mmCIF file of N, CA and C in Angstrom:
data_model
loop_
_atom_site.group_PDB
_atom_site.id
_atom_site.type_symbol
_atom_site.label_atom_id
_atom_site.label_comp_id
_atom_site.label_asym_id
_atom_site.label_seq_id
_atom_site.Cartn_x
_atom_site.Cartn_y
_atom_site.Cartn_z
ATOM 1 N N UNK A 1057 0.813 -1.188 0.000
ATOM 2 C CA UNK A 1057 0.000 0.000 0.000
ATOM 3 C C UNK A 1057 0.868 1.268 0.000
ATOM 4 N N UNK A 1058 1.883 0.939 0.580
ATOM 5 C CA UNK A 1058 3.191 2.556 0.672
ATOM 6 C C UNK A 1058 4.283 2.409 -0.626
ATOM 7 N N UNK A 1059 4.150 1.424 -1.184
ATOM 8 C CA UNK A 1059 5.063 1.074 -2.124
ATOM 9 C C UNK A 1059 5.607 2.428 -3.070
ATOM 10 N N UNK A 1060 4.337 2.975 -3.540
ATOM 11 C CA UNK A 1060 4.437 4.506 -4.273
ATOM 12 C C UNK A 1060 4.856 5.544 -3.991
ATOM 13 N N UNK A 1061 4.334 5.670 -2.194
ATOM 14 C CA UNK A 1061 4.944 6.384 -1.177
ATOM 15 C C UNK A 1061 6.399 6.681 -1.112
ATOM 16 N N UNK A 1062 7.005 5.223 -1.094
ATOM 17 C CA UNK A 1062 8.382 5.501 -0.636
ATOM 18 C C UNK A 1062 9.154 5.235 -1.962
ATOM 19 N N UNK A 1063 8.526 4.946 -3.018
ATOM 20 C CA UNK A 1063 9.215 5.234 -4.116
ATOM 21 C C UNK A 1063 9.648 6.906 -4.417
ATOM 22 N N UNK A 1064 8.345 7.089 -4.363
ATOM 23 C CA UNK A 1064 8.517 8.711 -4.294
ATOM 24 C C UNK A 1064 9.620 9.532 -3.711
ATOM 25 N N UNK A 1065 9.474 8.940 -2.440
ATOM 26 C CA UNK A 1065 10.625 9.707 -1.619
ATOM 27 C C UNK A 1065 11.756 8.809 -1.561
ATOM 28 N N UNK A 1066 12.270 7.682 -2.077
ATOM 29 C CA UNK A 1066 13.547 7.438 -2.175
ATOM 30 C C UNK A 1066 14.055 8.677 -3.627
ATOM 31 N N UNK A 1067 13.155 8.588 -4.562
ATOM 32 C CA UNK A 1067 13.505 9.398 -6.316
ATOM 33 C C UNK A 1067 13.629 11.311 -5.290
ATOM 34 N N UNK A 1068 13.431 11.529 -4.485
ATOM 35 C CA UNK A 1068 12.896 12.780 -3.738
ATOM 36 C C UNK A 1068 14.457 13.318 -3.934
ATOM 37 N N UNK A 1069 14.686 14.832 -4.770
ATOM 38 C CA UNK A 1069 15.922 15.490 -4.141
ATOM 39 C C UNK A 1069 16.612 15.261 -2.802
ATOM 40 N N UNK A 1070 15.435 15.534 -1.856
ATOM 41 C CA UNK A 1070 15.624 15.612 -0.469
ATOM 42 C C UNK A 1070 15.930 15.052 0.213
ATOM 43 N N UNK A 1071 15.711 13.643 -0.430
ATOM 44 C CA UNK A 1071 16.292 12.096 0.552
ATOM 45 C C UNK A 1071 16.971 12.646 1.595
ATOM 46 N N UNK A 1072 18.091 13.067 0.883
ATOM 47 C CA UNK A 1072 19.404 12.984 2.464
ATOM 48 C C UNK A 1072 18.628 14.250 3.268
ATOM 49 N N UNK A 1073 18.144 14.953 3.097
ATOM 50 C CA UNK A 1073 17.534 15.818 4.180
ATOM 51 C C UNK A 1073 16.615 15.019 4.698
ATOM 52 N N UNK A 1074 15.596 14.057 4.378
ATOM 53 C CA UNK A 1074 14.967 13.296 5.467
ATOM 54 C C UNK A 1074 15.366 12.268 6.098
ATOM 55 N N UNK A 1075 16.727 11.915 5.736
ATOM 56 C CA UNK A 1075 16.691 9.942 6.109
ATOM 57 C C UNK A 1075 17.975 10.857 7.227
ATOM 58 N N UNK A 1076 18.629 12.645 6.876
ATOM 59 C CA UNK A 1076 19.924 12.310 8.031
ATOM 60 C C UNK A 1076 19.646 12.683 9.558
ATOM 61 N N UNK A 1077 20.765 12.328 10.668
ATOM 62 C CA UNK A 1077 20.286 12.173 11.890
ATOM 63 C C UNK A 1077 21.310 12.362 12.040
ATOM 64 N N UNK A 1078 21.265 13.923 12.110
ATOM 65 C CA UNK A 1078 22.991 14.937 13.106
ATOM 66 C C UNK A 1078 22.754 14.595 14.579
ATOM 67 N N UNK A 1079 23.624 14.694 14.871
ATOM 68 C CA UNK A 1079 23.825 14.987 16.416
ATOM 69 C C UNK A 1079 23.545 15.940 17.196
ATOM 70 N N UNK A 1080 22.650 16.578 17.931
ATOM 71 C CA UNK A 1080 22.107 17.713 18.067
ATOM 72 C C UNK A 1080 22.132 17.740 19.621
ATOM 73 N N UNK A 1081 23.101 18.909 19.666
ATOM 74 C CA UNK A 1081 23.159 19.849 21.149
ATOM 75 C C UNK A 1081 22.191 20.365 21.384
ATOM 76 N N UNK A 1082 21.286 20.554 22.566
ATOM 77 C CA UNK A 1082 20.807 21.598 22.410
ATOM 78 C C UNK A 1082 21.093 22.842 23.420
ATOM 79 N N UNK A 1083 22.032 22.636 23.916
ATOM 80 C CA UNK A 1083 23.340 23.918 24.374
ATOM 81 C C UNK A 1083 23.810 24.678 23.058
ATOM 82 N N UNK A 1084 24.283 24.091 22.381
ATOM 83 C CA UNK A 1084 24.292 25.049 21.080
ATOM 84 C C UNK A 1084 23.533 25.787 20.273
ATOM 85 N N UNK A 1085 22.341 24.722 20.387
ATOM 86 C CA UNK A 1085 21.354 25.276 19.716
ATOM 87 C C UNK A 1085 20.570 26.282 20.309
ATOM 88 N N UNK A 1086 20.886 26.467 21.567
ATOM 89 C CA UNK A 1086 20.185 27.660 22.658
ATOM 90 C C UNK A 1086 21.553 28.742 22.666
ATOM 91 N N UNK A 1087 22.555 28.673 22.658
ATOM 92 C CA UNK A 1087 23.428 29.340 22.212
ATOM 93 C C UNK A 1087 23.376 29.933 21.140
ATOM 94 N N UNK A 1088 23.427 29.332 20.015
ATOM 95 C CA UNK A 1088 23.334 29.925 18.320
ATOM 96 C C UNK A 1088 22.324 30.697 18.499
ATOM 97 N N UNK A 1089 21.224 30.435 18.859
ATOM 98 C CA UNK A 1089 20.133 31.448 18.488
ATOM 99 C C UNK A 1089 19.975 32.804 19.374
ATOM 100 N N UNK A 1090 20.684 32.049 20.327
ATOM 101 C CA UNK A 1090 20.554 33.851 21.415
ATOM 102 C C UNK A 1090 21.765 34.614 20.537
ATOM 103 N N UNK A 1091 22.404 34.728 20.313
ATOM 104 C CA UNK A 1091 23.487 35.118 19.377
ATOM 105 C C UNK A 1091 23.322 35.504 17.854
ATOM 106 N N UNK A 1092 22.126 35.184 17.694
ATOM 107 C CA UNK A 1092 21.699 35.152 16.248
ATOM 108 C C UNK A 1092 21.451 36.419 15.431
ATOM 109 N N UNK A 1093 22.142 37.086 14.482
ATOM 110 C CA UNK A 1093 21.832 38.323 13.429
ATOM 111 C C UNK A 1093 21.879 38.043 12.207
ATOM 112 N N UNK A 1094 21.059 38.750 11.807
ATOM 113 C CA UNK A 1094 21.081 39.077 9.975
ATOM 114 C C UNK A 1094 21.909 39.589 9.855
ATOM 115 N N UNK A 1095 22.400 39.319 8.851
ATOM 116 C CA UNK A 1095 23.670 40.232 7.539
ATOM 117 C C UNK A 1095 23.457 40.152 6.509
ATOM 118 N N UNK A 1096 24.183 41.119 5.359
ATOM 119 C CA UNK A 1096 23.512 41.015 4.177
ATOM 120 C C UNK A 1096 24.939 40.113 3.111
ATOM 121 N N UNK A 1097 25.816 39.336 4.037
ATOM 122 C CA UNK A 1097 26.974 38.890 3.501
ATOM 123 C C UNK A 1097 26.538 37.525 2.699
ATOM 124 N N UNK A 1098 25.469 36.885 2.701
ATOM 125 C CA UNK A 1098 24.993 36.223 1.536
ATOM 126 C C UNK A 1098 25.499 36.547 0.124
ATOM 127 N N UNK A 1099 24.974 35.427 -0.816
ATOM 128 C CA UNK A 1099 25.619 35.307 -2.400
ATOM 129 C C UNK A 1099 24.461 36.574 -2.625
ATOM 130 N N UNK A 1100 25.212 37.507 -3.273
ATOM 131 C CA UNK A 1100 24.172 38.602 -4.067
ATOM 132 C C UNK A 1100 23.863 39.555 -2.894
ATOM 133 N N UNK A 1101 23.990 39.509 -1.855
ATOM 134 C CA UNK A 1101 23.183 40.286 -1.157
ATOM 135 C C UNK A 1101 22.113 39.606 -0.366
ATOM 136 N N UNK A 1102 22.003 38.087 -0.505
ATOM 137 C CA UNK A 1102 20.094 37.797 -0.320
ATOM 138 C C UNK A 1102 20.598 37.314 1.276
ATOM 139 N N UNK A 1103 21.295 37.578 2.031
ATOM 140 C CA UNK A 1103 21.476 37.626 3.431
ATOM 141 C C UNK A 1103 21.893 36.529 4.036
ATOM 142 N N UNK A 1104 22.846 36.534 5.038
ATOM 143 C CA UNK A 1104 23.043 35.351 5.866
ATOM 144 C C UNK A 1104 22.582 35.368 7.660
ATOM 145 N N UNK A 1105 22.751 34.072 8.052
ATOM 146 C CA UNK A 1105 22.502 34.247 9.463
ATOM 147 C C UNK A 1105 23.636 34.196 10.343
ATOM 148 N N UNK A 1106 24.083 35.330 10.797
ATOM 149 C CA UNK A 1106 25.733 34.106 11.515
ATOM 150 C C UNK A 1106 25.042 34.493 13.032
ATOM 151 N N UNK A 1107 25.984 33.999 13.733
ATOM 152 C CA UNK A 1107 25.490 33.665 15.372
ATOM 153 C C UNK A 1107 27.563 33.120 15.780
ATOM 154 N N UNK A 1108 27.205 33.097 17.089
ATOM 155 C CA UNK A 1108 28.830 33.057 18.120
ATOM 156 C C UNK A 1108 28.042 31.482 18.486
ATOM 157 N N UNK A 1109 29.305 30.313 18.789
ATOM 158 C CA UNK A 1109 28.784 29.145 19.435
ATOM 159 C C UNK A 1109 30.294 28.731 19.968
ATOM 160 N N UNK A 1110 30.466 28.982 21.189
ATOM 161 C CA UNK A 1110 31.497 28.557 21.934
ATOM 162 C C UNK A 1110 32.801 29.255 21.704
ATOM 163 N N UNK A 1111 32.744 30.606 21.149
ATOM 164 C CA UNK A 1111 33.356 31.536 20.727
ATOM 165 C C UNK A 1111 34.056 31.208 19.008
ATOM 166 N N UNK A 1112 33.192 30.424 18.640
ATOM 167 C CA UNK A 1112 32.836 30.498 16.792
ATOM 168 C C UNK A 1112 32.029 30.818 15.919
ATOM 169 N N UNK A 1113 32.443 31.580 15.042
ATOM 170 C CA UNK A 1113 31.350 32.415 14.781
ATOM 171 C C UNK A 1113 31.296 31.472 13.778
ATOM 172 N N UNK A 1114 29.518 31.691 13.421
ATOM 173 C CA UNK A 1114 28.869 30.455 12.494
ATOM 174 C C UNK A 1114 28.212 31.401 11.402
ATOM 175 N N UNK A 1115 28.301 30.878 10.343
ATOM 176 C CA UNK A 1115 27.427 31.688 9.372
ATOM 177 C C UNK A 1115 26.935 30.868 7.740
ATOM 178 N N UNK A 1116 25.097 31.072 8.366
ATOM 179 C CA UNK A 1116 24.382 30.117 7.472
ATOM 180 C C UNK A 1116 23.595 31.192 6.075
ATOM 181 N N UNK A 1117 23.942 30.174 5.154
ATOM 182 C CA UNK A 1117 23.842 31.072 3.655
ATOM 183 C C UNK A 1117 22.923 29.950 3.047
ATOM 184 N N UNK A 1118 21.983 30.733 2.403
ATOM 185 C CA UNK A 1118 20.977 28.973 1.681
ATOM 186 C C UNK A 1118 21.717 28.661 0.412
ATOM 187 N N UNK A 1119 23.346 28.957 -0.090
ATOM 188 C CA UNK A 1119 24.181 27.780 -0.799
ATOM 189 C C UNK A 1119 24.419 26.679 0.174
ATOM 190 N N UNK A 1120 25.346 27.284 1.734
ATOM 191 C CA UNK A 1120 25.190 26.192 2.978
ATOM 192 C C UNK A 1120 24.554 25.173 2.679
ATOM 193 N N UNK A 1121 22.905 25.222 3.157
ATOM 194 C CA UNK A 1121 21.641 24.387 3.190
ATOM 195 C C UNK A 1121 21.983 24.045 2.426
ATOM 196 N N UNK A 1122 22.232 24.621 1.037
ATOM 197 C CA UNK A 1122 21.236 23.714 -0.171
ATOM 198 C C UNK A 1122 22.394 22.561 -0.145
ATOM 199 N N UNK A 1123 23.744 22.828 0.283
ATOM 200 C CA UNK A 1123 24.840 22.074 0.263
ATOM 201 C C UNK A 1123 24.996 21.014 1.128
ATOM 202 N N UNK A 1124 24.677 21.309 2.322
ATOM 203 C CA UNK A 1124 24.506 20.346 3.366
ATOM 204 C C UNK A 1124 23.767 19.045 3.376
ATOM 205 N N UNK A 1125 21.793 19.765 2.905
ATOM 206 C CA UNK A 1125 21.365 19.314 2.732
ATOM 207 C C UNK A 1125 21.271 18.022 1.061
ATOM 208 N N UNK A 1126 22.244 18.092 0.639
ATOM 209 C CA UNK A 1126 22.616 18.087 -0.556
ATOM 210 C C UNK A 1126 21.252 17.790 -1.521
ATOM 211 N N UNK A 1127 20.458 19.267 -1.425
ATOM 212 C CA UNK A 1127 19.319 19.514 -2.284
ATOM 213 C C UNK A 1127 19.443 19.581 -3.607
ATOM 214 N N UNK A 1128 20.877 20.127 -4.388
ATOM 215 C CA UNK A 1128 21.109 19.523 -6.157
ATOM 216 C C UNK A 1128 21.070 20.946 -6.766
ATOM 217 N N UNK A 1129 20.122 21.977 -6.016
ATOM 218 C CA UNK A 1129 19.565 23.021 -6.817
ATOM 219 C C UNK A 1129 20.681 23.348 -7.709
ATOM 220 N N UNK A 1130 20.414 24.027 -9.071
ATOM 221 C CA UNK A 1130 20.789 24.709 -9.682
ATOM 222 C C UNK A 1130 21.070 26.030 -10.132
ATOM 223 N N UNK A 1131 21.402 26.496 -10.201
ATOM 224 C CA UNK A 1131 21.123 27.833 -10.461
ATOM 225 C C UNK A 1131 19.994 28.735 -11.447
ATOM 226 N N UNK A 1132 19.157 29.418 -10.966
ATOM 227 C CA UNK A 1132 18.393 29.675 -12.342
ATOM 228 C C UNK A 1132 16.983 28.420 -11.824
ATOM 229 N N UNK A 1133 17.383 27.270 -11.288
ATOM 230 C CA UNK A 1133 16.162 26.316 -11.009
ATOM 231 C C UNK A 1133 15.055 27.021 -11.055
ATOM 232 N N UNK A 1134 13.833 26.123 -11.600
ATOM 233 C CA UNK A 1134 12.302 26.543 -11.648
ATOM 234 C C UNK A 1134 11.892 26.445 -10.107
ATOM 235 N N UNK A 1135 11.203 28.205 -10.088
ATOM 236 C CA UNK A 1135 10.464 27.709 -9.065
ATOM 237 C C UNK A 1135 8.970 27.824 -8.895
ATOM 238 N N UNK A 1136 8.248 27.252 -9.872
ATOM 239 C CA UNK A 1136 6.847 26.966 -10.241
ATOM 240 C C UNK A 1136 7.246 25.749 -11.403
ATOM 241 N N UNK A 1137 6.135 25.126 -11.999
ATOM 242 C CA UNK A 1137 6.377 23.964 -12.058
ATOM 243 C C UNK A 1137 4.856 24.433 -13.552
ATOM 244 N N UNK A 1138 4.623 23.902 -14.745
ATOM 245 C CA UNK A 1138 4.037 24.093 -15.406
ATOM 246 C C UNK A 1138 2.970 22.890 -15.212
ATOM 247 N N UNK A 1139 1.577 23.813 -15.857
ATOM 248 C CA UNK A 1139 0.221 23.411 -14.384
ATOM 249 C C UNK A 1139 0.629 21.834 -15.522
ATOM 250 N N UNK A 1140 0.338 21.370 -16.742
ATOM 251 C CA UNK A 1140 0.165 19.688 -16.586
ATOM 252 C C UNK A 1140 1.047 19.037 -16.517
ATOM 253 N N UNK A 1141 2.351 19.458 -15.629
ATOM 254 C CA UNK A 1141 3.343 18.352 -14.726
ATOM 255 C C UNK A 1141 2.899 18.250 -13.562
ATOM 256 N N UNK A 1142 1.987 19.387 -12.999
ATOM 257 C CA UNK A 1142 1.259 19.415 -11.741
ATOM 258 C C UNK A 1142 0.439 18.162 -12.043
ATOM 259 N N UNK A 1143 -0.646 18.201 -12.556
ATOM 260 C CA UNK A 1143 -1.626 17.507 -12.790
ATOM 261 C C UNK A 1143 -1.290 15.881 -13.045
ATOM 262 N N UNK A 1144 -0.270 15.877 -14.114
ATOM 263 C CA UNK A 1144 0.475 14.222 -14.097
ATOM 264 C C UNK A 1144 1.361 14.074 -13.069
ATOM 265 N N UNK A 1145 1.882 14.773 -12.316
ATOM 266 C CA UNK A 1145 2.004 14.198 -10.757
ATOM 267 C C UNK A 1145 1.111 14.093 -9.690
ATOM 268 N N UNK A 1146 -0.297 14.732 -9.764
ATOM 269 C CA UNK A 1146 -1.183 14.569 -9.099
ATOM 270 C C UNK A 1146 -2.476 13.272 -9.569
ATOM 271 N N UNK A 1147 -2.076 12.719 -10.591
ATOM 272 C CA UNK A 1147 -2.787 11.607 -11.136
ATOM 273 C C UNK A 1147 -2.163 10.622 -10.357
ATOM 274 N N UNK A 1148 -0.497 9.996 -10.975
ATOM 275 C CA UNK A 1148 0.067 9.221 -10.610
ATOM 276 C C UNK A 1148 -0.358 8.805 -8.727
ATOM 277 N N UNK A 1149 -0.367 10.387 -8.199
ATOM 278 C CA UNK A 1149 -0.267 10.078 -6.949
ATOM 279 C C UNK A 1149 -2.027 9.606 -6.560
ATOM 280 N N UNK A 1150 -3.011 9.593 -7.394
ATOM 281 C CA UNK A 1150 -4.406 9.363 -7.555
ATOM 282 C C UNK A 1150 -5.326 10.023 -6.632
ATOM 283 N N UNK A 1151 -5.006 11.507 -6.647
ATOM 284 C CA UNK A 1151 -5.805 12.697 -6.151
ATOM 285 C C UNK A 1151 -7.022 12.709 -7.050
ATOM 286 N N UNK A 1152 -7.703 12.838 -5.980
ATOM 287 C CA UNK A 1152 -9.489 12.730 -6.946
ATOM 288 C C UNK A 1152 -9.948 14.053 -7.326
ATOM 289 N N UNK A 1153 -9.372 15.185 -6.717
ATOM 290 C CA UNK A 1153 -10.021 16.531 -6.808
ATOM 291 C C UNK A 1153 -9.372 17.401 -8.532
ATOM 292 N N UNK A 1154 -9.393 18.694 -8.262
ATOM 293 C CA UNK A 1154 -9.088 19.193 -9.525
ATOM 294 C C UNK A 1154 -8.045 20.286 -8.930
ATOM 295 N N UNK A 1155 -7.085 20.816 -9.990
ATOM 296 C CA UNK A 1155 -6.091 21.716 -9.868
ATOM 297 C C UNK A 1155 -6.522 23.115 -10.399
ATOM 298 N N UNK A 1156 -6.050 24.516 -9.809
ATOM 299 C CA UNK A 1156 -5.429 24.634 -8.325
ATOM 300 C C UNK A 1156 -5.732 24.365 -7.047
ATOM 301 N N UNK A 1157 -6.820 24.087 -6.934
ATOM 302 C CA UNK A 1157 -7.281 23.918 -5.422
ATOM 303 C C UNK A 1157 -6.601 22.675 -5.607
ATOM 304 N N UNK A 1158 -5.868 21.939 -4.385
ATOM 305 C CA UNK A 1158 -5.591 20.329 -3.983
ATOM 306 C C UNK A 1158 -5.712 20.634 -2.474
ATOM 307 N N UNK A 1159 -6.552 19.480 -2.079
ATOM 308 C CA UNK A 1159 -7.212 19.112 -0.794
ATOM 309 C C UNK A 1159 -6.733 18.319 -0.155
ATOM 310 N N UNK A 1160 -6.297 18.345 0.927
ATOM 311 C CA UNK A 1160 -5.531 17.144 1.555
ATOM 312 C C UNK A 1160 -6.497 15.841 1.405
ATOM 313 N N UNK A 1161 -7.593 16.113 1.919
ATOM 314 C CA UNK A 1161 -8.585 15.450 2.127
ATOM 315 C C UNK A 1161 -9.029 13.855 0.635
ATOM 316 N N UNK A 1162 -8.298 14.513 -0.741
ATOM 317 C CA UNK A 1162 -8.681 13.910 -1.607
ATOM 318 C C UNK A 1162 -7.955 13.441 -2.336
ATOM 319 N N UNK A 1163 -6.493 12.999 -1.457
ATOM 320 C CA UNK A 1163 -5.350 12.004 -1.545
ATOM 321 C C UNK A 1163 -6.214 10.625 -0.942
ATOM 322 N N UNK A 1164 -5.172 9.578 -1.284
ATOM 323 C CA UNK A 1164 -5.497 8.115 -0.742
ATOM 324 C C UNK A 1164 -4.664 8.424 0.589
ATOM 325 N N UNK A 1165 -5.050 7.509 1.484
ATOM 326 C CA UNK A 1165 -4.239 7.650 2.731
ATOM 327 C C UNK A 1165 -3.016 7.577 2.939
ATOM 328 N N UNK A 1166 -2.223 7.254 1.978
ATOM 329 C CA UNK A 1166 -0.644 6.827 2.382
ATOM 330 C C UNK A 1166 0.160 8.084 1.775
ATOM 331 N N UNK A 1167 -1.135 8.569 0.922
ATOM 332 C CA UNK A 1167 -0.381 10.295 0.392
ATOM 333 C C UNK A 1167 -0.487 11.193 0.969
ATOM 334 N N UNK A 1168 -1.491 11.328 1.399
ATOM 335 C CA UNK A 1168 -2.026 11.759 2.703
ATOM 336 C C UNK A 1168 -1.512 12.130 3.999
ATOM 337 N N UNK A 1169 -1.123 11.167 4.139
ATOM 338 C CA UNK A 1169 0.186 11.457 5.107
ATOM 339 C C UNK A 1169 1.290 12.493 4.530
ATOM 340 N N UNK A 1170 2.121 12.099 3.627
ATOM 341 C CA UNK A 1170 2.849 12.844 3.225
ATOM 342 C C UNK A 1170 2.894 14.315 2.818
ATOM 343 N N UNK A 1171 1.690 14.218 2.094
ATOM 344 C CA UNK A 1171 0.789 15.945 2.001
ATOM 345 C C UNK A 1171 0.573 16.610 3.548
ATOM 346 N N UNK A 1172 0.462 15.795 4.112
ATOM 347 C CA UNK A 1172 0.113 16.290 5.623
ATOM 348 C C UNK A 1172 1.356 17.166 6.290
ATOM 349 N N UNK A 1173 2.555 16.344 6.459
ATOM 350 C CA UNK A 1173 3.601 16.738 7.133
ATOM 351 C C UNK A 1173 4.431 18.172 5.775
ATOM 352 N N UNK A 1174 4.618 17.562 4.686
ATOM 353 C CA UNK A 1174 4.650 18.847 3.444
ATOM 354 C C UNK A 1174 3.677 19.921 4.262
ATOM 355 N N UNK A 1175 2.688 20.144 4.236
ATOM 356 C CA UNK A 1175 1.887 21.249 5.062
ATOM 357 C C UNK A 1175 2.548 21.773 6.457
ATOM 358 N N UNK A 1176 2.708 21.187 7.210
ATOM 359 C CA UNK A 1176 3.123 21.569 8.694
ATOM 360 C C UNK A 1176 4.290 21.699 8.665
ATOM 361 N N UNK A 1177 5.117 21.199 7.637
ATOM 362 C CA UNK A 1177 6.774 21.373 7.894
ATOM 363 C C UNK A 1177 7.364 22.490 6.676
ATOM 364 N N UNK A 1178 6.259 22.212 5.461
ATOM 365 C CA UNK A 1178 7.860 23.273 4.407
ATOM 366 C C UNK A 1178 6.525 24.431 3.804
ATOM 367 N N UNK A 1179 5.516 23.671 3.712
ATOM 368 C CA UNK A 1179 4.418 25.077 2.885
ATOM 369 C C UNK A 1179 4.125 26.119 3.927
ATOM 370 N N UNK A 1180 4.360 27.547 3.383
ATOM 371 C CA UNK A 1180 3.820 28.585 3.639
ATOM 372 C C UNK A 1180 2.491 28.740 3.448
ATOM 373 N N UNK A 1181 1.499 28.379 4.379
ATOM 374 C CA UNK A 1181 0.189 28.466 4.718
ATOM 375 C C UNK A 1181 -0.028 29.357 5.477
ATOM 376 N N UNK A 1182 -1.260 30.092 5.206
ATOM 377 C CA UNK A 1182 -1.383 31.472 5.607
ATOM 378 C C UNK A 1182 -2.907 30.832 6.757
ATOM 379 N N UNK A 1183 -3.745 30.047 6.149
ATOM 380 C CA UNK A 1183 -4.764 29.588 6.384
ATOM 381 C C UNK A 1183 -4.869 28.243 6.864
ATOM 382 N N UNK A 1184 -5.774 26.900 6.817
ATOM 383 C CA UNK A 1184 -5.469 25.922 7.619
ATOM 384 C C UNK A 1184 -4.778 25.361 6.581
ATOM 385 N N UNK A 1185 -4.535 24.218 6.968
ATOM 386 C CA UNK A 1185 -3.732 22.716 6.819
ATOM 387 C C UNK A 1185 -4.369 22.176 5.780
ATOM 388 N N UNK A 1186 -5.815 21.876 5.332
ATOM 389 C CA UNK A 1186 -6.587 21.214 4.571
ATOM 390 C C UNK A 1186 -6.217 21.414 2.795
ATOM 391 N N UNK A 1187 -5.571 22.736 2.686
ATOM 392 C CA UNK A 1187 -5.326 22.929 1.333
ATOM 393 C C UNK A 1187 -4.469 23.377 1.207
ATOM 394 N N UNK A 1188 -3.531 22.706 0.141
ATOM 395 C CA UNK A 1188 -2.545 22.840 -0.478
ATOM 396 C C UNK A 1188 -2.288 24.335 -1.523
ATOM 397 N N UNK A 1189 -1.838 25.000 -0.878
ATOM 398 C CA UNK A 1189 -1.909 26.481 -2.209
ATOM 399 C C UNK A 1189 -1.016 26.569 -3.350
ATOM 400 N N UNK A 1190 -1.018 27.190 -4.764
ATOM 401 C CA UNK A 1190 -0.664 27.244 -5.386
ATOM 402 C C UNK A 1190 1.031 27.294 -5.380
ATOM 403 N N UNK A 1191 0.858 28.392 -4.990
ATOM 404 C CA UNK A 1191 2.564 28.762 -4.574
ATOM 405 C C UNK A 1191 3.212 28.015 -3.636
#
C-alpha cells in the first residue's frame, strides 16, 4: 500500500535531508540562536545568518543548506512547475479533486500522510492545513 509512497521519496531530491540524523546539542542550539543576526553577507546580497557558538562564529547562507542538505539546486532552477506536470504528478499520486485547489482530504491515505507533514513542515500556509496552495 506505501510502495508509491516511498518510491517517491527514495527518487525525492531531499532524501538525504529526510533519512539524516545529526547529532544535536541543544546547548548550542540555545546558544546559536541567542546570538543570532542578519547580515547582508549572503551570495548577491540575499542575506546570511551568523550567530557566536562557543566563541565560533557560524554563518548560514541557503548555498550552505542547499549544500549540506545536498538539495542539487541549480542555479536559475524553476520555481513553479508548469500546471500539466502538476496535474500528471497529481494523477500518478491518484488525487481525486481538480487543480489549483488540492485538498488534503482527496489524496489516498498513504499520500495523505505525506501531504500532511509537506503542510506543517515546508508550505507557507497562511490559512489551515486542509489545502494545499498554489505557490
Amino acid at each position: 500500500m506505501f510502495g508509491s509512497l516511498m518510491t517517491g521519496l527514495n527518487n525525492c531530491p531531499i532524501i538525504h535531508a529526510l533519512r539524516a540524523e545529526p547529532v544535536i546539542c541543544n546547548d548550542c542550539v540555545n546558544t546559536f540562536w541567542n546570538t543570532t543576526r542578519v547580515s547582508r553577507k549572503g551570495a548577491n546580497g540575499a542575506g546570511a545568518i551568523e550567530a557566536s557558538v562557543h566563541k565560533k562564529e557560524i554563518i548560514v547562507t541557503e548555498a550552505i543548506i542547499q549544500e549540506v542538505l545536498r538539495l542539487g539546486d541549480q542555479p536559475h532552477f524553476p520555481t513553479s512547475l508548469e500546471q500539466n506536470r502538476v496535474l500528471l504528478a497529481l494523477q500518478r499520486m491518484s488525487y481525486e479533486g481538480g487543480y489549483p485547489t488540492v485538498l488534503k482530504k482527496l489524496f489516498p491515505p498513504y499520500w495523505r500522510l505525506l501531504v500532511h507533514i509537506f503542510l506543517q513542515c515546508i508550505a507557507e500556509n497562511k490559512g489551515g492545513y486542509g489545502q494545499l496552495n498554489k505557490t
